[in-house]
Coordinates of C-alpha atoms and ligand atoms in Angstrom, one line a residue:
M1 CA -0.2 0.1 0.0
T2 CA 1.3 3.5 -0.6
I3 CA 0.5 7.1 0.0
T4 CA -2.7 7.1 -1.6
D5 CA -3.8 5.3 1.5
Q6 CA -3.9 8.6 3.4
R7 CA -7.6 8.6 3.5
P8 CA -8.7 9.2 -0.2
D9 CA -11.6 6.9 1.0
A10 CA -11.9 6.2 4.3
A11 CA -14.2 3.4 4.0
A12 CA -11.8 1.9 1.2
A13 CA -9.0 2.1 3.3
R14 CA -10.5 0.3 6.4
R15 CA -11.2 -2.9 4.1
A16 CA -8.8 -5.5 3.4
P17 CA -7.6 -5.5 0.0
R18 CA -9.4 -6.7 -3.3
W19 CA -7.3 -10.1 -3.7
A20 CA -8.6 -11.0 0.0
Y21 CA -12.2 -10.2 -1.0
A22 CA -11.8 -12.2 -4.1
V23 CA -10.5 -14.9 -1.9
A24 CA -13.4 -15.0 0.1
G25 CA -15.4 -15.0 -2.7
V26 CA -14.0 -17.9 -4.0
V27 CA -13.8 -20.0 -0.7
S28 CA -17.7 -18.9 -0.4
A29 CA -18.2 -20.6 -3.4
L30 CA -16.2 -23.8 -3.0
A31 CA -17.8 -24.3 0.5
A32 CA -21.2 -23.5 -1.4
M33 CA -20.7 -26.5 -3.7
G34 CA -19.4 -28.6 -1.6
V35 CA -22.5 -28.2 0.6
G36 CA -24.8 -28.6 -2.6
H37 CA -23.0 -31.6 -3.7
V38 CA -23.6 -33.4 -0.1
V39 CA -27.2 -32.4 -0.2
A40 CA -27.8 -33.8 -3.6
G41 CA -25.7 -37.0 -2.6
L42 CA -28.3 -37.5 -0.2
L43 CA -31.5 -36.5 -1.8
Y44 CA -30.7 -36.9 -5.8
P45 CA -27.1 -37.0 -7.0
P46 CA -27.7 -35.1 -10.5
A47 CA -29.6 -31.9 -8.6
S48 CA -25.6 -31.0 -7.3
P49 CA -25.4 -27.2 -8.3
L50 CA -22.4 -28.0 -10.1
L51 CA -23.5 -31.4 -12.1
A52 CA -26.9 -29.8 -12.8
V53 CA -25.2 -26.7 -14.5
G54 CA -22.8 -29.3 -16.2
S55 CA -25.7 -31.5 -17.7
Y56 CA -27.0 -28.1 -19.1
V57 CA -23.7 -27.5 -20.5
I58 CA -23.9 -30.8 -22.3
D59 CA -27.2 -30.4 -23.4
L60 CA -26.8 -27.1 -24.7
A61 CA -23.2 -27.6 -26.1
P62 CA -23.3 -27.6 -30.5
T63 CA -22.8 -30.9 -31.4
P64 CA -19.4 -30.0 -33.0
V65 CA -18.3 -29.0 -29.6
K66 CA -19.5 -32.3 -27.9
E67 CA -17.7 -34.4 -30.7
W68 CA -14.5 -32.3 -30.3
A69 CA -14.4 -32.8 -26.3
V70 CA -15.3 -36.7 -26.8
S71 CA -12.5 -37.2 -29.0
T72 CA -10.3 -34.7 -27.3
F73 CA -10.8 -35.9 -23.9
G74 CA -12.1 -39.5 -24.5
N75 CA -13.4 -40.8 -21.4
A76 CA -12.3 -38.0 -19.5
D77 CA -14.6 -35.8 -20.8
K78 CA -16.7 -35.5 -17.8
P79 CA -14.0 -34.8 -15.2
V80 CA -12.8 -32.0 -17.7
L81 CA -16.5 -30.7 -18.1
I82 CA -17.0 -30.4 -14.5
A83 CA -13.4 -28.7 -14.0
S84 CA -14.6 -26.2 -16.5
V85 CA -17.5 -25.6 -14.8
T86 CA -15.9 -24.9 -11.5
V87 CA -13.3 -22.7 -12.8
V88 CA -15.7 -20.3 -14.6
S89 CA -17.9 -20.3 -11.2
L90 CA -14.7 -19.7 -9.2
V91 CA -13.7 -16.7 -11.5
L92 CA -17.6 -15.0 -11.2
A93 CA -17.4 -15.8 -7.4
A94 CA -13.8 -14.1 -7.0
A95 CA -15.8 -10.9 -8.9
V96 CA -18.5 -11.1 -6.6
G97 CA -16.2 -11.1 -3.6
V98 CA -14.5 -8.0 -4.9
L99 CA -17.9 -6.2 -5.4
A100 CA -18.6 -7.0 -2.1
R101 CA -15.9 -5.1 -0.7
T102 CA -17.7 -1.8 -1.6
K103 CA -21.4 -2.8 -2.8
L104 CA -22.0 -5.6 0.2
R105 CA -25.6 -6.3 -0.3
L106 CA -25.5 -6.3 -4.0
A107 CA -22.6 -8.9 -3.7
L108 CA -24.6 -11.3 -1.8
V109 CA -27.6 -11.3 -3.8
L110 CA -25.5 -11.6 -7.0
G111 CA -23.5 -14.7 -5.5
A112 CA -26.8 -16.2 -4.4
A113 CA -28.6 -15.7 -7.7
L114 CA -25.6 -17.4 -9.6
I115 CA -26.3 -20.5 -7.7
L116 CA -29.7 -20.4 -7.9
I117 CA -29.3 -20.6 -11.7
G118 CA -28.4 -24.4 -10.5
A119 CA -31.8 -24.7 -8.8
V120 CA -33.8 -23.5 -11.7
I121 CA -31.6 -25.8 -14.0
A122 CA -32.0 -28.8 -11.6
A123 CA -35.7 -28.3 -11.1
T124 CA -36.2 -28.2 -15.0
R125 CA -34.3 -30.8 -16.3
P126 CA -36.5 -33.6 -17.8
T127 CA -36.4 -36.0 -14.8
G128 CA -36.6 -32.9 -12.7
R129 CA -38.6 -32.1 -9.8
I130 CA -39.2 -29.2 -7.4
V131 CA -37.2 -30.7 -4.4
D132 CA -34.4 -30.7 -6.8
A133 CA -34.1 -27.3 -6.5
V134 CA -33.0 -27.6 -2.8
P135 CA -29.3 -28.5 -3.0
S136 CA -29.0 -25.3 -5.1
L137 CA -31.0 -23.3 -2.5
I138 CA -28.8 -24.3 0.6
A139 CA -25.8 -23.6 -1.5
A140 CA -27.0 -20.5 -2.5
A141 CA -27.4 -19.3 1.2
T142 CA -24.2 -21.2 2.1
M143 CA -22.2 -18.6 -0.5
S144 CA -24.1 -15.3 0.8
G145 CA -23.7 -16.4 4.6
L146 CA -20.0 -17.1 4.2
L147 CA -19.1 -14.2 2.2
F148 CA -20.8 -12.1 4.7
L149 CA -19.3 -13.8 7.6
L150 CA -15.8 -13.7 6.2
H151 CA -16.3 -10.0 5.4
K152 CA -17.5 -9.2 9.0
R153 CA -14.9 -11.3 10.8
F154 CA -11.7 -10.6 8.9
L155 CA -12.2 -8.2 6.2
L156 CA -13.8 -5.2 7.6
S157 CA -11.6 -3.6 10.4
D158 CA -14.1 -0.7 10.7
A159 CA -15.1 0.0 14.6
T160 CA -18.3 2.3 13.3
S161 CA -19.4 1.0 10.2
E162 CA -20.5 -2.4 11.2
E163 CA -21.6 -3.6 14.8
G164 CA -20.4 -6.8 16.3
T165 CA -16.6 -7.0 15.9
A166 CA -16.4 -3.3 18.2
E167 CA -15.5 -5.1 21.3
E168 CA -12.3 -6.7 19.4
L169 CA -11.3 -3.2 18.1
P170 CA -8.2 -1.5 20.1
E171 CA -9.1 1.5 21.6
S172 CA -6.1 4.0 21.6
P173 CA -6.3 6.8 18.7
T174 CA -2.8 5.5 17.7
D175 CA -4.0 2.1 16.7
H176 CA -7.1 3.5 15.4
N177 CA -4.5 5.5 13.0
A178 CA -3.0 2.1 12.2
R179 CA -5.9 0.5 11.3
E180 CA -6.7 2.8 8.5
T181 CA -3.5 3.0 7.0
G182 CA -3.8 -0.9 6.7
A183 CA -1.6 -2.1 9.5
L184 CA -4.4 -3.5 11.1
W185 CA -5.4 -5.9 8.1
A186 CA -2.0 -6.9 7.8
A187 CA -2.2 -8.3 11.2
D188 CA -5.7 -9.7 10.5
R189 CA -4.2 -11.4 7.3
R190 CA -2.9 -14.4 8.6
K191 CA -6.3 -15.3 10.5
F192 CA -8.1 -14.8 7.2
L193 CA -5.8 -16.9 5.4
I194 CA -5.9 -19.7 7.9
A195 CA -9.8 -19.4 7.7
A196 CA -9.9 -19.5 4.1
A197 CA -7.7 -22.4 3.9
G198 CA -9.9 -24.5 6.7
T199 CA -13.0 -23.2 4.5
T200 CA -11.2 -25.0 1.1
A201 CA -10.5 -28.0 2.9
G202 CA -13.8 -28.7 4.6
A203 CA -15.4 -28.0 1.1
A204 CA -13.1 -30.5 -0.6
A205 CA -14.2 -33.0 2.5
L206 CA -17.9 -32.0 1.6
G207 CA -17.7 -32.7 -2.1
F208 CA -15.7 -36.1 -1.6
L209 CA -18.3 -36.8 1.0
G210 CA -21.2 -35.7 -1.4
Q211 CA -19.4 -38.3 -4.3
R212 CA -19.4 -41.1 -1.6
V213 CA -23.2 -40.7 -0.4
G214 CA -24.0 -40.1 -3.7
A215 CA -22.8 -43.1 -5.6
P216 CA -25.0 -46.0 -6.8
A217 CA -25.1 -48.8 -4.2
A218 CA -23.8 -52.1 -5.4
P219 CA -26.8 -53.9 -7.2
S220 CA -28.3 -56.0 -4.5
I221 CA -28.8 -58.8 -7.0
T222 CA -25.8 -61.3 -7.8
A223 CA -25.3 -63.5 -10.5
K224 CA -26.8 -66.5 -8.9
D225 CA -30.3 -64.7 -8.8
L226 CA -30.3 -64.3 -12.7
P227 CA -32.8 -66.4 -14.4
K228 CA -31.6 -69.3 -16.5
P229 CA -31.6 -68.7 -20.4
T230 CA -33.7 -70.5 -22.3
N231 CA -31.6 -71.0 -25.0
S232 CA -28.0 -72.4 -23.5
L233 CA -25.3 -70.9 -25.6
A234 CA -21.9 -72.8 -25.4
P235 CA -19.2 -71.1 -23.8
L236 CA -17.1 -68.9 -26.1
P237 CA -13.9 -70.3 -27.2
A238 CA -10.7 -69.0 -26.2
G239 CA -9.7 -65.8 -28.0
L240 CA -6.6 -64.8 -30.3
E241 CA -5.6 -62.8 -27.1
T242 CA -4.7 -66.0 -25.3
K243 CA -2.1 -66.8 -28.5
Y244 CA -0.9 -63.0 -29.6
D245 CA -0.3 -60.5 -27.1
G246 CA -2.2 -57.3 -27.9
I247 CA -5.1 -58.1 -29.6
S248 CA -8.2 -57.0 -28.1
K249 CA -10.0 -60.0 -25.7
F250 CA -12.6 -61.7 -27.1
V251 CA -15.2 -61.0 -24.6
T252 CA -14.3 -57.5 -23.4
P253 CA -14.2 -57.9 -19.4
N254 CA -17.3 -55.7 -18.0
D255 CA -14.8 -53.3 -15.8
D256 CA -13.1 -52.7 -19.2
F257 CA -16.2 -51.7 -21.4
Y258 CA -16.4 -48.2 -22.6
R259 CA -18.8 -45.8 -21.3
V260 CA -20.6 -43.4 -23.1
D261 CA -23.6 -41.2 -21.9
I262 CA -24.5 -38.0 -20.7
A263 CA -25.3 -38.7 -17.0
L264 CA -22.8 -36.9 -15.1
S265 CA -23.6 -38.7 -11.8
V266 CA -24.4 -42.5 -12.7
P267 CA -28.0 -43.2 -11.9
R268 CA -28.8 -44.8 -8.6
I269 CA -31.9 -46.9 -9.2
D270 CA -33.5 -48.9 -6.7
Q271 CA -34.5 -52.4 -8.5
N272 CA -37.7 -52.6 -6.0
T273 CA -39.2 -49.8 -7.0
W274 CA -37.8 -49.9 -10.7
Q275 CA -40.6 -49.8 -13.5
L276 CA -40.6 -50.3 -17.1
T277 CA -43.7 -48.5 -18.7
I278 CA -44.6 -49.4 -22.4
D279 CA -47.3 -47.1 -23.7
G280 CA -48.2 -45.0 -26.6
D281 CA -50.1 -46.5 -29.6
V282 CA -50.7 -49.7 -27.9
D283 CA -53.6 -51.8 -27.4
K284 CA -52.6 -52.9 -23.9
P285 CA -50.3 -50.7 -22.0
L286 CA -48.0 -52.5 -19.7
T287 CA -45.9 -51.5 -16.6
L288 CA -43.4 -54.0 -15.4
S289 CA -41.4 -54.2 -12.2
Y290 CA -37.9 -55.7 -12.1
A291 CA -39.2 -59.0 -10.7
D292 CA -41.7 -59.4 -13.3
L293 CA -39.1 -58.7 -15.9
L294 CA -36.9 -61.4 -14.1
E295 CA -40.0 -64.3 -14.8
M296 CA -40.3 -63.8 -18.2
P297 CA -38.5 -66.1 -20.7
M298 CA -34.9 -64.8 -21.1
I299 CA -32.3 -65.4 -23.8
E300 CA -28.6 -65.1 -24.4
K301 CA -26.8 -63.3 -27.2
D302 CA -23.6 -62.1 -27.8
I303 CA -23.5 -58.7 -29.2
T304 CA -20.6 -56.3 -30.0
M305 CA -21.8 -52.6 -28.9
T306 CA -20.4 -49.7 -30.8
C307 CA -20.7 -45.9 -30.4
V308 CA -21.0 -43.7 -33.2
S309 CA -18.6 -41.2 -32.0
N310 CA -15.8 -43.9 -32.1
E311 CA -13.2 -42.4 -34.6
V312 CA -11.7 -45.2 -37.0
G313 CA -9.6 -47.0 -34.3
G314 CA -11.3 -45.9 -31.6
G315 CA -12.0 -47.9 -28.2
Y316 CA -15.7 -46.8 -28.1
V317 CA -16.2 -50.6 -29.0
G318 CA -17.0 -53.5 -26.8
A319 CA -18.4 -57.1 -27.3
A320 CA -20.3 -58.9 -24.4
R321 CA -22.8 -61.9 -23.9
W322 CA -26.0 -60.2 -22.8
L323 CA -28.9 -61.8 -21.0
G324 CA -32.3 -60.8 -21.4
V325 CA -36.1 -60.7 -22.7
P326 CA -36.5 -60.1 -26.5
V327 CA -38.1 -56.8 -27.0
R328 CA -40.3 -58.4 -29.5
E329 CA -41.9 -60.5 -27.4
L330 CA -42.9 -57.6 -25.0
L331 CA -44.3 -55.4 -28.0
D332 CA -46.0 -58.4 -29.1
Q333 CA -47.7 -58.6 -26.0
V334 CA -48.9 -54.7 -25.8
G335 CA -49.9 -54.8 -29.4
V336 CA -48.2 -52.0 -31.4
G337 CA -50.6 -50.2 -33.6
K338 CA -49.9 -50.3 -37.2
G339 CA -48.5 -46.6 -37.8
V340 CA -45.9 -46.8 -35.3
D341 CA -42.3 -46.6 -36.7
Q342 CA -40.4 -45.8 -33.7
I343 CA -40.1 -46.4 -29.9
L344 CA -39.2 -43.6 -28.2
S345 CA -37.4 -44.9 -24.9
S346 CA -36.6 -42.6 -22.1
A347 CA -34.2 -43.1 -18.9
D348 CA -33.3 -41.9 -15.5
D349 CA -30.9 -39.6 -16.7
G350 CA -33.5 -37.7 -18.7
I351 CA -32.2 -38.7 -22.2
T352 CA -34.7 -40.3 -25.1
I353 CA -33.5 -42.7 -27.6
S354 CA -35.8 -43.2 -31.1
T355 CA -35.5 -47.0 -31.7
P356 CA -36.8 -47.8 -35.4
I357 CA -39.8 -50.4 -34.6
Q358 CA -38.3 -52.7 -37.4
A359 CA -35.1 -53.3 -35.3
L360 CA -36.9 -54.1 -32.2
T361 CA -39.3 -56.5 -33.9
D362 CA -37.5 -58.6 -36.5
D363 CA -35.5 -61.6 -35.6
R364 CA -32.2 -59.9 -34.4
D365 CA -33.0 -60.4 -30.9
A366 CA -32.8 -56.7 -29.6
L367 CA -33.2 -57.4 -25.7
L368 CA -34.3 -55.6 -22.9
A369 CA -31.1 -57.0 -20.8
V370 CA -30.2 -57.6 -17.2
A371 CA -27.0 -59.0 -17.2
M372 CA -23.8 -58.9 -19.1
N373 CA -21.3 -61.6 -19.1
G374 CA -22.8 -63.3 -16.5
E375 CA -23.4 -60.6 -14.1
P376 CA -26.1 -58.3 -13.3
L377 CA -25.6 -55.2 -15.3
S378 CA -23.6 -52.4 -13.3
P379 CA -24.6 -49.1 -12.7
T380 CA -22.5 -47.3 -15.2
H381 CA -23.7 -49.6 -17.6
G382 CA -27.5 -49.3 -17.0
F383 CA -28.5 -51.3 -13.9
P384 CA -31.2 -52.5 -13.4
V385 CA -32.1 -52.8 -17.2
R386 CA -31.2 -51.5 -20.4
L387 CA -31.8 -52.0 -24.0
V388 CA -29.4 -53.6 -26.5
T389 CA -29.8 -53.4 -30.4
P390 CA -27.6 -55.5 -32.5
G391 CA -26.3 -53.6 -35.7
L392 CA -27.6 -50.0 -34.5
F393 CA -24.9 -47.6 -33.1
G394 CA -25.8 -47.4 -28.9
F395 CA -27.2 -43.8 -29.4
V396 CA -30.4 -45.4 -31.2
G397 CA -30.4 -48.7 -29.6
S398 CA -29.2 -49.2 -26.4
T399 CA -30.9 -47.1 -23.8
K400 CA -29.5 -47.6 -20.4
W401 CA -31.3 -47.0 -17.0
I402 CA -34.5 -47.6 -19.5
T403 CA -37.8 -46.3 -17.8
S404 CA -40.2 -46.4 -20.6
M405 CA -41.1 -47.4 -24.2
T406 CA -43.4 -45.2 -26.2
A407 CA -44.8 -46.8 -29.3
T408 CA -44.7 -43.5 -31.6
T409 CA -43.5 -42.1 -34.9
Y410 CA -40.8 -40.0 -35.8
A411 CA -42.9 -37.5 -37.1
K412 CA -44.7 -36.9 -33.9
E413 CA -41.7 -37.2 -31.4
S414 CA -37.8 -36.7 -31.8
A415 CA -35.3 -38.0 -29.5
Y416 CA -32.3 -36.2 -27.6
W417 CA -29.7 -36.7 -30.5
T418 CA -32.4 -36.7 -33.4
D419 CA -32.6 -32.9 -32.1
R420 CA -28.9 -32.4 -32.4
D421 CA -28.8 -33.5 -36.1
W422 CA -27.6 -37.1 -35.9
V423 CA -29.2 -39.2 -38.2
I424 CA -32.5 -41.2 -37.3
D425 CA -31.3 -44.7 -38.8
A426 CA -27.9 -45.6 -37.7
P427 CA -26.7 -48.9 -38.5
V428 CA -23.2 -49.8 -37.4
L429 CA -20.5 -49.3 -40.3
T430 CA -18.1 -52.2 -41.1
Q431 CA -14.8 -51.7 -39.6
S432 CA -11.7 -53.0 -38.8
R433 CA -8.9 -51.7 -35.9
I434 CA -5.5 -52.6 -35.7
D435 CA -4.7 -53.4 -31.9
T436 CA -1.1 -54.5 -32.1
P437 CA 1.4 -53.0 -33.0
R438 CA 0.5 -50.0 -31.2
G439 CA 0.8 -46.6 -33.1
L440 CA 3.9 -44.7 -32.8
E441 CA 5.7 -47.4 -30.7
T442 CA 9.0 -48.9 -31.7
N443 CA 9.6 -52.5 -32.2
P444 CA 12.3 -54.9 -33.0
A445 CA 12.8 -56.5 -36.5
G446 CA 11.8 -59.6 -37.4
P447 CA 8.7 -62.1 -37.1
T448 CA 5.6 -59.5 -35.8
I449 CA 2.2 -60.2 -35.5
I450 CA 0.0 -57.5 -36.7
G451 CA -3.7 -58.2 -35.1
G452 CA -6.8 -56.5 -34.2
V453 CA -10.6 -56.8 -34.2
A454 CA -13.3 -56.2 -37.0
W455 CA -17.3 -55.9 -36.5
A456 CA -20.1 -55.4 -39.0
Q457 CA -23.2 -56.1 -36.7
Q458 CA -25.9 -57.8 -38.6
R459 CA -23.8 -58.7 -41.5
G460 CA -20.8 -60.4 -40.2
I461 CA -17.2 -60.2 -41.2
T462 CA -16.2 -62.2 -44.0
K463 CA -12.3 -60.9 -44.3
V464 CA -9.8 -58.9 -42.8
E465 CA -7.0 -57.4 -45.1
V466 CA -3.7 -55.9 -43.9
R467 CA -1.6 -53.7 -46.1
V468 CA 2.1 -52.7 -45.2
D469 CA 3.1 -49.2 -46.7
D470 CA 2.2 -49.2 -50.4
G471 CA 2.7 -53.0 -50.6
E472 CA -0.3 -55.7 -51.7
W473 CA -3.4 -56.1 -49.4
Q474 CA -3.0 -59.4 -47.5
E475 CA -5.6 -61.5 -46.3
A476 CA -5.4 -62.1 -42.3
T477 CA -6.5 -65.1 -40.7
L478 CA -9.7 -64.6 -38.6
G479 CA -10.2 -65.7 -35.2
P480 CA -13.4 -67.9 -33.6
D481 CA -16.8 -66.7 -35.0
A482 CA -19.6 -65.9 -32.6
G483 CA -22.1 -64.6 -34.9
I484 CA -23.0 -61.7 -37.2
D485 CA -23.5 -59.2 -34.3
Y486 CA -19.8 -60.2 -32.6
W487 CA -16.5 -59.0 -33.6
R488 CA -14.0 -61.0 -35.1
Q489 CA -10.6 -61.0 -34.1
W490 CA -7.8 -61.1 -36.8
Y491 CA -3.9 -61.4 -37.4
I492 CA -1.4 -61.9 -39.9
E493 CA 2.3 -62.6 -39.5
W494 CA 4.8 -59.7 -40.7
D495 CA 8.4 -60.2 -41.4
A496 CA 9.3 -56.5 -40.0
T497 CA 12.1 -54.8 -41.8
P498 CA 13.9 -51.8 -40.1
G499 CA 12.5 -48.5 -40.7
R500 CA 9.2 -46.3 -40.1
H501 CA 6.2 -48.2 -41.8
T502 CA 2.5 -47.5 -42.5
L503 CA 0.0 -50.5 -41.6
S504 CA -3.5 -50.5 -42.8
S505 CA -6.6 -52.6 -42.3
R506 CA -9.8 -52.9 -43.9
A507 CA -12.8 -55.0 -43.5
T508 CA -15.1 -56.7 -45.7
D509 CA -18.8 -58.0 -44.6
T510 CA -21.2 -60.8 -46.0
T511 CA -22.9 -58.3 -48.0
G512 CA -19.5 -57.8 -50.1
E513 CA -19.1 -54.4 -49.0
T514 CA -15.3 -53.6 -48.1
Q515 CA -14.5 -50.8 -45.3
T516 CA -14.1 -47.3 -47.4
D517 CA -11.2 -45.6 -47.6
A518 CA -13.0 -42.4 -48.1
K519 CA -12.6 -40.4 -44.5
A520 CA -15.8 -39.4 -42.5
T521 CA -16.3 -37.9 -39.3
P522 CA -18.3 -39.5 -36.5
F523 CA -21.3 -36.8 -36.9
P524 CA -23.4 -37.6 -38.3
S525 CA -23.8 -41.0 -38.9
G526 CA -20.2 -42.9 -37.9
A527 CA -16.6 -42.1 -38.9
T528 CA -15.3 -44.0 -42.1
G529 CA -12.0 -44.8 -43.2
W530 CA -9.4 -47.7 -42.9
H531 CA -7.5 -47.7 -40.0
S532 CA -3.8 -47.0 -40.5
I533 CA -1.2 -46.6 -38.0
V534 CA 2.8 -45.9 -38.1
T535 CA 5.1 -48.0 -36.5
M536 CA 9.0 -47.9 -36.3
I537 CA 11.2 -50.8 -36.4
A538 CA 14.3 -50.8 -35.2
Ligands
MTE601 N1 -29.4 -43.7 -20.6 C1 -28.9 -43.3 -21.5 N2 -28.6 -44.5 -22.2 C2 -27.4 -44.3 -23.4 C3 -26.8 -43.5 -23.5 C4 -26.9 -42.0 -22.7 O1 -26.5 -41.1 -22.7 N3 -28.1 -42.4 -21.5 N4 -26.0 -43.3 -24.4 C5 -26.2 -44.1 -25.5 C6 -24.9 -44.3 -26.2 S1 -24.4 -43.0 -27.0 C7 -24.1 -45.4 -26.3 S2 -22.6 -45.7 -27.2 C8 -24.4 -46.5 -25.2 C9 -22.9 -46.9 -24.6 O2 -23.3 -47.8 -23.6 P1 -22.2 -48.1 -22.5 O3 -22.0 -46.9 -21.8 O4 -22.5 -49.5 -21.4 O5 -20.8 -49.0 -23.3 O6 -25.3 -46.5 -24.3 C10 -26.1 -45.4 -25.3 N5 -27.3 -45.6 -24.1
MO602 MO1 -22.8 -43.7 -28.6

């Protein structure tokens, strides 16, 4: 502080500097987020102010931005989003703090108002209820209350302007003088910083606690409670990964299965209260409980699932043995009207998904699945029940946490992704991926296995070819066959020579269609192109 502190503005001189107010704003906001997160964790996790705003950002983000985020951050897209929302919130909170230095009342109102945006968003989401505003209301009160307290207790050192701090103020005229020139603040600074650090630690603890109490409980059903399938599939044979390192496992372990959804907190669904409603243009609407569903005849089916956002060579693909009720049978039971061309399913995270009626009623055996690889669905993969439609990308056929299926038409109702310009009919495209060697890795010269997976659900793979640099396409050996809806592993032996090589792969399906070399982005109907990697041989 300089000579300008010689009372140019008495009020300002008695207050702590701007940065201290900015800090007060930030720690108040952190505490508010922490409190809101815990309250939401207890009531309904998605109603946490931070998550509500994050979900709103996801819903509003233009498709190219979403695609960019998914391809840049991959499975870290959600943490990156939350971190960004947090940073922006804290910058605003710092500004509110600085404002509090001169316009306290306005700052307190503004700080609360910013957090109340979360209340409005939470309560008006597709699945929102009025009570979902509660976490943000409490957070808003925390923000203003704490900012006021910090101001009064640590930042404002004026005996005359506010009551309550008077008894702590020194009496002598010299002390008074010192206070007005900022010396007293210097003495208080330590206490303030300790309080700020303590509040930050408390907020972090609350955030952590909120995550804990809000986490979905492990399903209380276990593998042995699952019904026996009416078709008993033979166990799948050992895959190529048992012979050649680096090729994707024939069956993707549940814990390694990719995850793509809009849910910022994994839905926590009680299997005892969960219900599925089948309604719309049907003769006899139906409501099923989880127990009802488990009593219905179920089948097992090996299905590879793919995300439309998967880049060529990407990891948004996985293969599993699913157990469930064929959707066709449920739709037969309710009697679907003649004009129906889509089933609009909705889910606990507020999404809606349109699936063409054809894909749900033909013999491909789209399933309302309850288990994956012999285990009940995990909360991340849709517990208690999800749709799995072979041959269609996940965003049009694989609704997780499903709660309703409405028989309707594309003309009448449009789904979440349709509103964001993705295609309506989204068949999985014929694709292959090189898993080994890995791109940009250096390997020794000599005999080398080039291997990977290929898929063309509903058509099946007949051939995978590999090319080294600009050489001839060579046919790879295929691994075991688990049906047209399941991927095939493949490999080829290569006598690697020193240098830098480009390896490419392409698959051909049973219709004779070969994976095109024309490159397309994932939006709006799935990426295309050969998979090429560069490998260094030393
Ligand atoms: N309720 C719900 N279901 C959903 C989604 C979602 O956001 N919400 N995403 C879909 C998409 S885009 C894909 S690719 C698959 C992914 O399923 P997984 O996370 O089990 O791999 O789920 C689909 N089902
Ligand atoms: Mo997806």
